[in-house]
Amino acid sequence: MISEFNVETSQKKYPVLVERGSIERRLAEFIPAKAHRVFVVTEESVWALHGGRLKATLETFGDRVKVLHFPGGEARKRMTEVEALADLMLEAGGDRSSVVIGFGGGIVTDVAGFAAACFMRGIPVIQVPTTLLAQVDAAVGGKTGVNLVGGKNLVGAFHQPLGVVIDPDVLGTLEMREVRAGLYEVLKAGVIRSPELFRMMAEHPFKMLAREAPYFDQAIAESVRIKCEVVSADEKEGDLRRILNFGHTIGHALEAETRYSLLLHGEAVAFGMRAATHLAVRLDTLAPETGTEIVEAIEAYGAIPTLSGITSEALMARLVSDKKTVGGKVHFVLPTKIGETVIRSNVPDDAIRAAIEASL
Ligand SMILES: NC(=O)c1ccc[n+]([C@@H]2O[C@H](COP(=O)([O-])OP(=O)(O)OC[C@H]3O[C@@H](n4cnc5c(N)ncnc54)[C@H](O)[C@@H]3O)[C@@H](O)[C@H]2O)c1
Ligand SMILES: [Zn+2]
């Protein structure tokens, strides 16, 4: 299965490929022939597993290629690491005609993209995401950045890549928990924008979890298509792009409450989607039977780790403190039917609390 989509923004138009074997077959076409240096930013572990697949492509660039290892992990997604990468790039002869390849999960693609956005005031990046989350979300759309002590992703830049090469084959080595977490985001794409994708996800949880082609590849391609479409229509976080935040309002509160250590992002989003679905039914934007369908589809992907000790009060407090940082209003993306949503603010606290309690 070969799928090719385009992101079209004010900055750039670029292709996003979804194809097994695309790392060998297609990556080279994105690397500018005149690039003085080709910097591959990656994690050592990812490089050990899949670096060999870039070999033939990179061989043609000879010693212009430099592989830079980034330590990985949310705690290292910081300005210091971007500076360290920039120093290494300069030492290795990097200049304005260099190019960066981000080869790893969402942390690597965020850091590599941001380093490329800053180095010499901006050099091109090609994204080659290697986790499901990065393939369907992080690597598409041009958002790059790092964390501050005060919060996640608070320093960054929009830096659209030259292209995104998505090869589902690399996901064969991904841990099951990471696969499941990514699949929750795929399910999200179905709920907000694609009844076909939702049905496919609801009907085939075991095939998806087993990464079975063609189902798995189709689900990736369809969620990538949706991300490309939404980002093209609304590059910088306007109302349309906000629909991608379905499940993320309460999901973020839960991630913060569990100190970003207990849950993977996708797991927190799964919890948030379940709560937002309860909220939608409570606020009458969604029919109860459709609400049940969505909750059952989420749960078909397996248990979200137990949340002992988490209270609705604690999550409410997190939502309120979030409010201070995002302009005074909590926004909820609420489904109205499968494939469509509405964005609501000014939702009464007791409705939110009840929806959280129904999900705990
Ligand atoms: N820029 C955006 O629009 C955007 C969107 C969503 C998420 N993000 C960011 O993405 C990050 C999370 O990304 P993630 O979930 O990919 O985490 P990650 O990058 O930490 O990867 C998860 C784990 O998988 C390992 N891994 C990567 N590829 C592998 C492979 N092919 N086989 C085996 N193991 C592999 C990594 O070493 C890591 O341990 C967060 O920092 C989040 O803020 C950004
Ligand atoms: Zn997300």
mmCIF file of C-alpha atoms and ligand atoms in Angstrom:
data_model
loop_
_atom_site.group_PDB
_atom_site.id
_atom_site.type_symbol
_atom_site.label_atom_id
_atom_site.label_comp_id
_atom_site.label_asym_id
_atom_site.label_seq_id
_atom_site.Cartn_x
_atom_site.Cartn_y
_atom_site.Cartn_z
ATOM 1 C CA MET A 1 0.000 0.000 0.000
ATOM 2 C CA ILE A 2 1.399 3.360 -1.028
ATOM 3 C CA SER A 3 -0.173 6.586 0.138
ATOM 4 C CA GLU A 4 1.031 10.073 -0.516
ATOM 5 C CA PHE A 5 -0.489 13.234 0.885
ATOM 6 C CA ASN A 6 0.514 16.874 0.862
ATOM 7 C CA VAL A 7 0.689 19.495 3.533
ATOM 8 C CA GLU A 8 0.186 22.927 2.036
ATOM 9 C CA THR A 9 0.957 25.838 4.331
ATOM 10 C CA SER A 10 1.962 29.446 3.841
ATOM 11 C CA GLN A 11 5.585 28.399 4.450
ATOM 12 C CA LYS A 12 5.742 25.393 2.214
ATOM 13 C CA LYS A 13 4.082 22.566 0.375
ATOM 14 C CA TYR A 14 5.541 19.152 1.132
ATOM 15 C CA PRO A 15 4.749 15.476 0.671
ATOM 16 C CA VAL A 16 4.034 12.985 3.421
ATOM 17 C CA LEU A 17 4.543 9.362 2.336
ATOM 18 C CA VAL A 18 3.144 6.278 4.008
ATOM 19 C CA GLU A 19 4.756 3.202 2.509
ATOM 20 C CA ARG A 20 6.559 0.122 3.755
ATOM 21 C CA GLY A 21 10.114 0.268 2.458
ATOM 22 C CA SER A 22 9.959 4.030 1.870
ATOM 23 C CA ILE A 23 13.125 4.578 3.918
ATOM 24 C CA GLU A 24 15.128 2.694 1.278
ATOM 25 C CA ARG A 25 13.067 3.708 -1.722
ATOM 26 C CA ARG A 26 12.090 7.324 -1.176
ATOM 27 C CA LEU A 27 14.184 9.120 1.443
ATOM 28 C CA ALA A 28 16.966 10.092 -0.994
ATOM 29 C CA GLU A 29 14.678 12.216 -3.125
ATOM 30 C CA PHE A 30 14.181 14.670 -0.254
ATOM 31 C CA ILE A 31 17.846 15.275 0.493
ATOM 32 C CA PRO A 32 19.113 18.263 -1.491
ATOM 33 C CA ALA A 33 21.968 17.035 -3.714
ATOM 34 C CA LYS A 34 24.079 20.070 -2.779
ATOM 35 C CA ALA A 35 23.725 19.629 0.993
ATOM 36 C CA HIS A 36 27.176 20.195 2.491
ATOM 37 C CA ARG A 37 26.275 18.141 5.538
ATOM 38 C CA VAL A 38 23.483 15.680 6.236
ATOM 39 C CA PHE A 39 22.895 15.470 9.982
ATOM 40 C CA VAL A 40 20.922 12.474 11.167
ATOM 41 C CA VAL A 41 19.560 13.238 14.632
ATOM 42 C CA THR A 42 18.559 10.003 16.315
ATOM 43 C CA GLU A 43 18.629 7.963 19.510
ATOM 44 C CA GLU A 44 21.332 5.362 19.843
ATOM 45 C CA SER A 45 18.765 2.608 20.407
ATOM 46 C CA VAL A 46 16.744 3.537 17.313
ATOM 47 C CA TRP A 47 19.908 3.823 15.261
ATOM 48 C CA ALA A 48 21.025 0.372 16.422
ATOM 49 C CA LEU A 49 17.673 -1.130 15.426
ATOM 50 C CA HIS A 50 17.016 0.634 12.142
ATOM 51 C CA GLY A 51 19.997 2.773 11.188
ATOM 52 C CA GLY A 52 21.141 0.152 8.710
ATOM 53 C CA ARG A 53 18.108 0.877 6.613
ATOM 54 C CA LEU A 54 19.338 4.397 5.862
ATOM 55 C CA LYS A 55 22.722 3.119 4.825
ATOM 56 C CA ALA A 56 22.377 2.886 1.052
ATOM 57 C CA THR A 57 20.735 6.298 0.855
ATOM 58 C CA LEU A 58 23.339 7.905 3.061
ATOM 59 C CA GLU A 59 26.294 6.161 1.382
ATOM 60 C CA THR A 60 25.847 8.306 -1.703
ATOM 61 C CA PHE A 61 26.550 11.364 0.470
ATOM 62 C CA GLY A 62 29.793 9.838 1.743
ATOM 63 C CA ASP A 63 31.500 11.686 4.579
ATOM 64 C CA ARG A 64 29.074 14.573 4.351
ATOM 65 C CA VAL A 65 26.817 12.453 6.591
ATOM 66 C CA LYS A 66 27.096 12.837 10.371
ATOM 67 C CA VAL A 67 25.002 10.810 12.771
ATOM 68 C CA LEU A 68 24.270 12.738 15.974
ATOM 69 C CA HIS A 69 22.947 10.831 18.946
ATOM 70 C CA PHE A 70 20.408 12.533 21.138
ATOM 71 C CA PRO A 71 19.938 10.834 24.539
ATOM 72 C CA GLY A 72 16.146 10.590 24.281
ATOM 73 C CA GLY A 73 13.509 10.887 26.972
ATOM 74 C CA GLU A 74 11.176 13.717 27.918
ATOM 75 C CA ALA A 75 13.619 15.010 30.547
ATOM 76 C CA ARG A 76 16.260 15.588 27.862
ATOM 77 C CA LYS A 77 13.923 17.416 25.496
ATOM 78 C CA ARG A 78 15.475 20.708 26.575
ATOM 79 C CA MET A 79 17.225 23.780 25.206
ATOM 80 C CA THR A 80 20.583 22.488 26.489
ATOM 81 C CA GLU A 81 20.344 19.489 24.168
ATOM 82 C CA VAL A 82 19.450 21.704 21.212
ATOM 83 C CA GLU A 83 22.505 23.818 21.925
ATOM 84 C CA ALA A 84 24.642 20.684 22.223
ATOM 85 C CA LEU A 85 23.375 19.489 18.834
ATOM 86 C CA ALA A 86 24.009 22.909 17.269
ATOM 87 C CA ASP A 87 27.582 22.883 18.640
ATOM 88 C CA LEU A 88 28.156 19.428 17.168
ATOM 89 C CA MET A 89 26.715 20.528 13.846
ATOM 90 C CA LEU A 90 29.024 23.528 13.703
ATOM 91 C CA GLU A 91 32.072 21.465 14.681
ATOM 92 C CA ALA A 92 31.235 18.968 11.976
ATOM 93 C CA GLY A 93 31.210 21.693 9.332
ATOM 94 C CA GLY A 94 27.510 22.476 9.290
ATOM 95 C CA ASP A 95 26.463 25.577 7.392
ATOM 96 C CA ARG A 96 23.350 27.072 5.825
ATOM 97 C CA SER A 97 23.316 24.456 3.100
ATOM 98 C CA SER A 98 23.127 21.565 5.566
ATOM 99 C CA VAL A 99 20.071 19.445 6.197
ATOM 100 C CA VAL A 100 18.786 17.581 9.253
ATOM 101 C CA ILE A 101 17.045 14.204 9.227
ATOM 102 C CA GLY A 102 14.976 13.536 12.365
ATOM 103 C CA PHE A 103 15.017 9.759 12.808
ATOM 104 C CA GLY A 104 13.157 8.604 15.906
ATOM 105 C CA GLY A 105 10.044 9.034 17.997
ATOM 106 C CA GLY A 106 8.208 12.271 18.699
ATOM 107 C CA ILE A 107 10.863 13.457 21.094
ATOM 108 C CA VAL A 108 13.552 13.145 18.437
ATOM 109 C CA THR A 109 11.441 14.701 15.670
ATOM 110 C CA ASP A 110 10.539 17.631 17.979
ATOM 111 C CA VAL A 111 14.164 18.229 18.993
ATOM 112 C CA ALA A 112 15.641 17.636 15.519
ATOM 113 C CA GLY A 113 12.999 19.924 13.986
ATOM 114 C CA PHE A 114 13.676 22.658 16.520
ATOM 115 C CA ALA A 115 17.451 22.373 16.142
ATOM 116 C CA ALA A 116 16.982 22.719 12.369
ATOM 117 C CA ALA A 117 14.649 25.696 12.880
ATOM 118 C CA CYS A 118 17.318 27.525 14.928
ATOM 119 C CA PHE A 119 20.650 26.468 13.437
ATOM 120 C CA MET A 120 21.957 29.333 11.261
ATOM 121 C CA ARG A 121 18.451 30.817 11.577
ATOM 122 C CA GLY A 122 16.919 27.806 9.931
ATOM 123 C CA ILE A 123 18.034 24.888 7.777
ATOM 124 C CA PRO A 124 15.740 22.254 6.260
ATOM 125 C CA VAL A 125 14.614 19.141 8.088
ATOM 126 C CA ILE A 126 13.302 15.829 6.776
ATOM 127 C CA GLN A 127 11.262 13.832 9.272
ATOM 128 C CA VAL A 128 11.505 10.035 9.410
ATOM 129 C CA PRO A 129 9.338 9.125 12.418
ATOM 130 C CA THR A 130 9.820 5.714 14.031
ATOM 131 C CA THR A 131 6.998 5.497 16.600
ATOM 132 C CA LEU A 132 3.316 5.272 15.786
ATOM 133 C CA LEU A 133 2.638 8.488 17.703
ATOM 134 C CA ALA A 134 5.312 10.338 15.752
ATOM 135 C CA GLN A 135 4.086 8.906 12.427
ATOM 136 C CA VAL A 136 0.456 9.904 12.868
ATOM 137 C CA ASP A 137 0.995 13.058 14.870
ATOM 138 C CA ALA A 138 4.303 14.608 15.960
ATOM 139 C CA ALA A 139 6.224 14.505 12.673
ATOM 140 C CA VAL A 140 3.444 15.978 10.538
ATOM 141 C CA GLY A 141 2.469 19.623 10.837
ATOM 142 C CA GLY A 142 5.696 21.473 11.540
ATOM 143 C CA LYS A 143 5.353 21.985 15.285
ATOM 144 C CA THR A 144 8.764 21.601 16.903
ATOM 145 C CA GLY A 145 10.065 22.447 20.338
ATOM 146 C CA VAL A 146 11.356 21.575 23.774
ATOM 147 C CA ASN A 147 10.228 21.616 27.399
ATOM 148 C CA LEU A 148 10.829 24.151 30.146
ATOM 149 C CA VAL A 149 10.894 23.375 33.857
ATOM 150 C CA GLY A 150 7.526 25.131 33.975
ATOM 151 C CA GLY A 151 5.838 22.937 31.377
ATOM 152 C CA LYS A 152 5.993 20.855 28.217
ATOM 153 C CA ASN A 153 6.625 22.234 24.749
ATOM 154 C CA LEU A 154 6.777 25.845 25.917
ATOM 155 C CA VAL A 155 9.646 26.866 23.646
ATOM 156 C CA GLY A 156 9.454 26.040 19.984
ATOM 157 C CA ALA A 157 8.920 27.054 16.408
ATOM 158 C CA PHE A 158 6.779 26.172 13.452
ATOM 159 C CA HIS A 159 9.238 24.644 11.020
ATOM 160 C CA GLN A 160 7.709 22.690 8.186
ATOM 161 C CA PRO A 161 9.871 19.819 6.874
ATOM 162 C CA LEU A 162 10.943 19.171 3.268
ATOM 163 C CA GLY A 163 9.047 15.908 3.527
ATOM 164 C CA VAL A 164 7.928 13.205 5.931
ATOM 165 C CA VAL A 165 8.849 9.590 5.200
ATOM 166 C CA ILE A 166 6.600 7.202 7.130
ATOM 167 C CA ASP A 167 7.591 3.552 6.959
ATOM 168 C CA PRO A 168 5.293 1.309 9.043
ATOM 169 C CA ASP A 169 7.942 -1.451 8.896
ATOM 170 C CA VAL A 170 9.979 0.279 11.621
ATOM 171 C CA LEU A 171 7.094 -0.153 14.043
ATOM 172 C CA GLY A 172 7.761 -3.899 14.180
ATOM 173 C CA THR A 173 10.204 -3.339 17.041
ATOM 174 C CA LEU A 174 8.042 -0.938 19.017
ATOM 175 C CA GLU A 175 6.838 -2.042 22.447
ATOM 176 C CA MET A 176 3.192 -3.070 22.579
ATOM 177 C CA ARG A 177 2.373 -0.364 25.083
ATOM 178 C CA GLU A 178 3.719 2.286 22.692
ATOM 179 C CA VAL A 179 1.713 0.777 19.831
ATOM 180 C CA ARG A 180 -1.472 0.873 21.879
ATOM 181 C CA ALA A 181 -0.841 4.465 22.967
ATOM 182 C CA GLY A 182 -0.401 5.475 19.338
ATOM 183 C CA LEU A 183 -3.549 3.635 18.314
ATOM 184 C CA TYR A 184 -5.574 5.755 20.733
ATOM 185 C CA GLU A 185 -4.499 8.820 18.744
ATOM 186 C CA VAL A 186 -5.499 7.040 15.530
ATOM 187 C CA LEU A 187 -8.896 6.356 17.059
ATOM 188 C CA LYS A 188 -9.084 10.033 17.965
ATOM 189 C CA ALA A 189 -8.618 10.959 14.306
ATOM 190 C CA GLY A 190 -11.544 8.704 13.442
ATOM 191 C CA VAL A 191 -13.843 10.201 16.071
ATOM 192 C CA ILE A 192 -13.138 13.790 15.029
ATOM 193 C CA ARG A 193 -12.992 13.448 11.272
ATOM 194 C CA SER A 194 -13.548 10.011 9.721
ATOM 195 C CA PRO A 195 -16.411 7.572 10.337
ATOM 196 C CA GLU A 196 -14.616 5.027 8.069
ATOM 197 C CA LEU A 197 -11.482 5.124 10.182
ATOM 198 C CA PHE A 198 -13.532 4.895 13.370
ATOM 199 C CA ARG A 199 -15.355 1.779 12.083
ATOM 200 C CA MET A 200 -12.126 0.157 10.998
ATOM 201 C CA MET A 201 -10.598 0.814 14.417
ATOM 202 C CA ALA A 202 -13.695 -0.316 16.307
ATOM 203 C CA GLU A 203 -13.996 -3.538 14.289
ATOM 204 C CA HIS A 204 -10.374 -4.644 14.239
ATOM 205 C CA PRO A 205 -8.636 -3.888 17.535
ATOM 206 C CA PHE A 206 -6.684 -7.162 17.479
ATOM 207 C CA LYS A 207 -5.484 -6.716 13.918
ATOM 208 C CA MET A 208 -4.408 -3.172 14.754
ATOM 209 C CA LEU A 209 -2.608 -4.203 17.928
ATOM 210 C CA ALA A 210 -0.888 -6.973 15.957
ATOM 211 C CA ARG A 211 0.196 -4.344 13.393
ATOM 212 C CA GLU A 212 -1.347 -6.450 10.666
ATOM 213 C CA ALA A 213 -1.190 -5.137 7.099
ATOM 214 C CA PRO A 214 -3.251 -3.887 5.342
ATOM 215 C CA TYR A 215 -5.498 -2.804 8.249
ATOM 216 C CA PHE A 216 -2.761 -1.193 10.312
ATOM 217 C CA ASP A 217 -1.233 0.588 7.324
ATOM 218 C CA GLN A 218 -4.628 1.851 6.202
ATOM 219 C CA ALA A 219 -5.317 3.215 9.672
ATOM 220 C CA ILE A 220 -1.956 5.011 9.709
ATOM 221 C CA ALA A 221 -2.534 6.410 6.232
ATOM 222 C CA GLU A 222 -6.036 7.618 7.062
ATOM 223 C CA SER A 223 -4.935 9.383 10.239
ATOM 224 C CA VAL A 224 -1.970 10.926 8.434
ATOM 225 C CA ARG A 225 -4.344 12.106 5.714
ATOM 226 C CA ILE A 226 -6.517 13.764 8.348
ATOM 227 C CA LYS A 227 -3.569 15.416 10.055
ATOM 228 C CA CYS A 228 -2.320 16.743 6.683
ATOM 229 C CA GLU A 229 -5.765 18.058 5.821
ATOM 230 C CA VAL A 230 -6.301 19.810 9.145
ATOM 231 C CA VAL A 231 -2.811 21.307 9.254
ATOM 232 C CA SER A 232 -3.093 22.541 5.665
ATOM 233 C CA ALA A 233 -6.405 24.225 6.360
ATOM 234 C CA ASP A 234 -5.218 25.692 9.614
ATOM 235 C CA GLU A 235 -1.485 25.816 10.098
ATOM 236 C CA LYS A 236 -1.200 27.631 13.402
ATOM 237 C CA GLU A 237 -3.617 26.418 16.016
ATOM 238 C CA GLY A 238 -6.814 28.092 14.959
ATOM 239 C CA ASP A 239 -10.213 26.547 15.458
ATOM 240 C CA LEU A 240 -9.878 23.687 12.987
ATOM 241 C CA ARG A 241 -6.531 22.514 14.328
ATOM 242 C CA ARG A 242 -8.092 22.563 17.777
ATOM 243 C CA ILE A 243 -10.232 19.538 16.920
ATOM 244 C CA LEU A 244 -7.027 17.491 17.123
ATOM 245 C CA ASN A 245 -7.200 18.182 20.853
ATOM 246 C CA PHE A 246 -10.154 15.865 21.406
ATOM 247 C CA GLY A 247 -9.379 14.058 24.656
ATOM 248 C CA HIS A 248 -6.406 16.324 25.340
ATOM 249 C CA THR A 249 -7.939 18.833 27.775
ATOM 250 C CA ILE A 250 -8.510 16.292 30.528
ATOM 251 C CA GLY A 251 -5.707 14.118 29.130
ATOM 252 C CA HIS A 252 -3.167 16.905 29.753
ATOM 253 C CA ALA A 253 -4.517 17.430 33.268
ATOM 254 C CA LEU A 254 -4.047 13.726 33.941
ATOM 255 C CA GLU A 255 -0.533 13.704 32.460
ATOM 256 C CA ALA A 256 0.442 16.610 34.688
ATOM 257 C CA GLU A 257 -1.221 15.066 37.734
ATOM 258 C CA THR A 258 0.716 11.829 37.222
ATOM 259 C CA ARG A 259 3.928 13.866 36.658
ATOM 260 C CA TYR A 260 4.421 12.608 33.135
ATOM 261 C CA SER A 261 5.729 9.351 34.496
ATOM 262 C CA LEU A 262 2.872 6.932 35.052
ATOM 263 C CA LEU A 263 1.146 7.209 31.685
ATOM 264 C CA LEU A 264 2.154 7.489 28.076
ATOM 265 C CA HIS A 265 0.637 10.483 26.298
ATOM 266 C CA GLY A 266 -1.735 8.326 24.270
ATOM 267 C CA GLU A 267 -2.977 6.575 27.408
ATOM 268 C CA ALA A 268 -3.792 9.893 29.054
ATOM 269 C CA VAL A 269 -5.554 10.923 25.858
ATOM 270 C CA ALA A 270 -7.593 7.693 25.939
ATOM 271 C CA PHE A 271 -8.777 8.606 29.411
ATOM 272 C CA GLY A 272 -9.453 12.170 28.256
ATOM 273 C CA MET A 273 -11.456 10.945 25.238
ATOM 274 C CA ARG A 274 -13.580 8.747 27.458
ATOM 275 C CA ALA A 275 -14.264 11.666 29.815
ATOM 276 C CA ALA A 276 -14.961 14.092 26.942
ATOM 277 C CA THR A 277 -17.393 11.568 25.473
ATOM 278 C CA HIS A 278 -19.233 11.326 28.803
ATOM 279 C CA LEU A 279 -19.251 15.113 28.895
ATOM 280 C CA ALA A 280 -20.669 15.344 25.373
ATOM 281 C CA VAL A 281 -23.532 13.024 26.302
ATOM 282 C CA ARG A 282 -24.141 14.970 29.496
ATOM 283 C CA LEU A 283 -24.230 18.274 27.587
ATOM 284 C CA ASP A 284 -26.468 16.771 24.913
ATOM 285 C CA THR A 285 -24.091 17.313 22.026
ATOM 286 C CA LEU A 286 -23.923 13.528 21.498
ATOM 287 C CA ALA A 287 -26.514 10.745 21.497
ATOM 288 C CA PRO A 288 -25.974 8.316 24.394
ATOM 289 C CA GLU A 289 -25.741 5.281 22.079
ATOM 290 C CA THR A 290 -22.987 6.958 20.033
ATOM 291 C CA GLY A 291 -21.244 7.800 23.293
ATOM 292 C CA THR A 292 -21.341 4.123 24.242
ATOM 293 C CA GLU A 293 -19.924 3.187 20.827
ATOM 294 C CA ILE A 294 -16.969 5.542 21.294
ATOM 295 C CA VAL A 295 -16.249 4.399 24.857
ATOM 296 C CA GLU A 296 -16.421 0.732 23.774
ATOM 297 C CA ALA A 297 -14.019 1.379 20.912
ATOM 298 C CA ILE A 298 -11.535 3.035 23.291
ATOM 299 C CA GLU A 299 -11.813 0.163 25.746
ATOM 300 C CA ALA A 300 -11.373 -2.438 22.996
ATOM 301 C CA TYR A 301 -7.740 -1.318 22.867
ATOM 302 C CA GLY A 302 -7.155 -2.504 26.381
ATOM 303 C CA ALA A 303 -6.941 -1.130 29.819
ATOM 304 C CA ILE A 304 -5.569 2.255 30.597
ATOM 305 C CA PRO A 305 -3.237 1.641 33.601
ATOM 306 C CA THR A 306 -5.096 1.903 36.903
ATOM 307 C CA LEU A 307 -5.383 5.362 38.242
ATOM 308 C CA SER A 308 -5.452 4.705 41.947
ATOM 309 C CA GLY A 309 -5.111 7.859 43.980
ATOM 310 C CA ILE A 310 -6.268 10.172 41.195
ATOM 311 C CA THR A 311 -9.326 12.189 42.188
ATOM 312 C CA SER A 312 -11.699 14.307 40.156
ATOM 313 C CA GLU A 313 -10.853 17.231 42.476
ATOM 314 C CA ALA A 314 -7.168 16.999 41.644
ATOM 315 C CA LEU A 315 -7.903 16.930 37.902
ATOM 316 C CA MET A 316 -10.320 19.855 38.227
ATOM 317 C CA ALA A 317 -7.593 21.841 39.979
ATOM 318 C CA ARG A 318 -5.211 21.048 37.096
ATOM 319 C CA LEU A 319 -7.780 22.259 34.557
ATOM 320 C CA VAL A 320 -8.147 25.523 36.429
ATOM 321 C CA SER A 321 -4.406 26.050 36.599
ATOM 322 C CA ASP A 322 -4.197 25.282 32.864
ATOM 323 C CA LYS A 323 -6.815 27.973 32.397
ATOM 324 C CA LYS A 324 -4.353 30.591 33.616
ATOM 325 C CA THR A 325 -1.857 29.669 30.963
ATOM 326 C CA VAL A 326 -4.237 29.469 27.995
ATOM 327 C CA GLY A 327 -6.043 32.731 28.106
ATOM 328 C CA GLY A 328 -8.580 32.102 30.808
ATOM 329 C CA LYS A 329 -10.798 29.497 29.162
ATOM 330 C CA VAL A 330 -10.910 25.734 29.146
ATOM 331 C CA HIS A 331 -11.919 24.425 25.739
ATOM 332 C CA PHE A 332 -13.445 21.019 25.193
ATOM 333 C CA VAL A 333 -13.672 19.279 21.849
ATOM 334 C CA LEU A 334 -16.933 17.359 22.050
ATOM 335 C CA PRO A 335 -18.169 14.857 19.485
ATOM 336 C CA THR A 336 -21.581 15.516 17.971
ATOM 337 C CA LYS A 337 -21.516 12.296 15.943
ATOM 338 C CA ILE A 338 -18.793 9.995 14.702
ATOM 339 C CA GLY A 339 -16.561 12.172 12.514
ATOM 340 C CA GLU A 340 -17.816 15.546 13.756
ATOM 341 C CA THR A 341 -17.175 17.721 16.765
ATOM 342 C CA VAL A 342 -18.033 21.024 18.347
ATOM 343 C CA ILE A 343 -15.735 23.159 20.517
ATOM 344 C CA ARG A 344 -17.173 24.368 23.814
ATOM 345 C CA SER A 345 -15.834 26.647 26.484
ATOM 346 C CA ASN A 346 -17.700 27.829 29.590
ATOM 347 C CA VAL A 347 -18.674 24.271 30.453
ATOM 348 C CA PRO A 348 -20.074 24.144 34.033
ATOM 349 C CA ASP A 349 -17.664 22.667 36.557
ATOM 350 C CA ASP A 350 -20.149 20.133 37.892
ATOM 351 C CA ALA A 351 -20.620 18.659 34.409
ATOM 352 C CA ILE A 352 -16.853 18.317 33.980
ATOM 353 C CA ARG A 353 -16.498 16.795 37.436
ATOM 354 C CA ALA A 354 -19.272 14.276 36.770
ATOM 355 C CA ALA A 355 -17.726 13.291 33.413
ATOM 356 C CA ILE A 356 -14.344 12.737 35.071
ATOM 357 C CA GLU A 357 -15.905 10.692 37.842
ATOM 358 C CA ALA A 358 -17.726 8.516 35.306
ATOM 359 C CA SER A 359 -14.336 7.767 33.728
ATOM 360 C CA LEU A 360 -12.208 7.098 36.789
HETATM 361 N N1 LIG B 1 5.128 18.273 17.420
HETATM 362 C C1 LIG B 1 3.932 17.791 17.567
HETATM 363 O O1 LIG B 1 2.977 18.186 16.906
HETATM 364 C C2 LIG B 1 3.741 16.692 18.565
HETATM 365 C C3 LIG B 1 2.535 15.972 18.578
HETATM 366 C C4 LIG B 1 2.408 14.923 19.472
HETATM 367 C C5 LIG B 1 3.444 14.607 20.328
HETATM 368 N N2 LIG B 1 4.585 15.333 20.298
HETATM 369 C C6 LIG B 1 5.700 15.015 21.200
HETATM 370 O O2 LIG B 1 6.117 13.689 20.952
HETATM 371 C C7 LIG B 1 6.762 13.199 22.114
HETATM 372 C C8 LIG B 1 6.342 11.753 22.343
HETATM 373 O O3 LIG B 1 6.709 10.985 21.238
HETATM 374 P P1 LIG B 1 6.814 9.382 21.308
HETATM 375 O O4 LIG B 1 5.619 8.850 21.957
HETATM 376 O O5 LIG B 1 7.176 8.940 19.950
HETATM 377 O O6 LIG B 1 7.987 9.186 22.367
HETATM 378 P P2 LIG B 1 9.542 8.854 22.203
HETATM 379 O O7 LIG B 1 10.149 9.664 21.141
HETATM 380 O O8 LIG B 1 10.146 8.949 23.557
HETATM 381 O O9 LIG B 1 9.537 7.326 21.770
HETATM 382 C C9 LIG B 1 9.011 6.366 22.652
HETATM 383 C C10 LIG B 1 10.003 5.230 22.902
HETATM 384 O O10 LIG B 1 10.102 4.416 21.738
HETATM 385 C C11 LIG B 1 11.469 4.175 21.417
HETATM 386 N N3 LIG B 1 11.491 3.955 19.964
HETATM 387 C C12 LIG B 1 11.403 4.866 18.964
HETATM 388 N N4 LIG B 1 11.292 4.245 17.782
HETATM 389 C C13 LIG B 1 11.356 2.913 18.020
HETATM 390 C C14 LIG B 1 11.277 1.763 17.199
HETATM 391 N N5 LIG B 1 11.071 1.847 15.885
HETATM 392 N N6 LIG B 1 11.367 0.546 17.797
HETATM 393 C C15 LIG B 1 11.523 0.439 19.155
HETATM 394 N N7 LIG B 1 11.576 1.491 19.971
HETATM 395 C C16 LIG B 1 11.475 2.714 19.407
HETATM 396 C C17 LIG B 1 12.189 5.374 21.926
HETATM 397 O O11 LIG B 1 13.541 5.072 22.188
HETATM 398 C C18 LIG B 1 11.422 5.686 23.206
HETATM 399 O O12 LIG B 1 11.900 4.901 24.258
HETATM 400 C C19 LIG B 1 6.381 14.113 23.251
HETATM 401 O O13 LIG B 1 7.498 14.858 23.651
HETATM 402 C C20 LIG B 1 5.321 15.020 22.643
HETATM 403 O O14 LIG B 1 5.341 16.312 23.205
HETATM 404 C C21 LIG B 1 4.753 16.356 19.431
HETATM 405 ZN ZN ZN B 2 -1.800 13.899 21.397
#
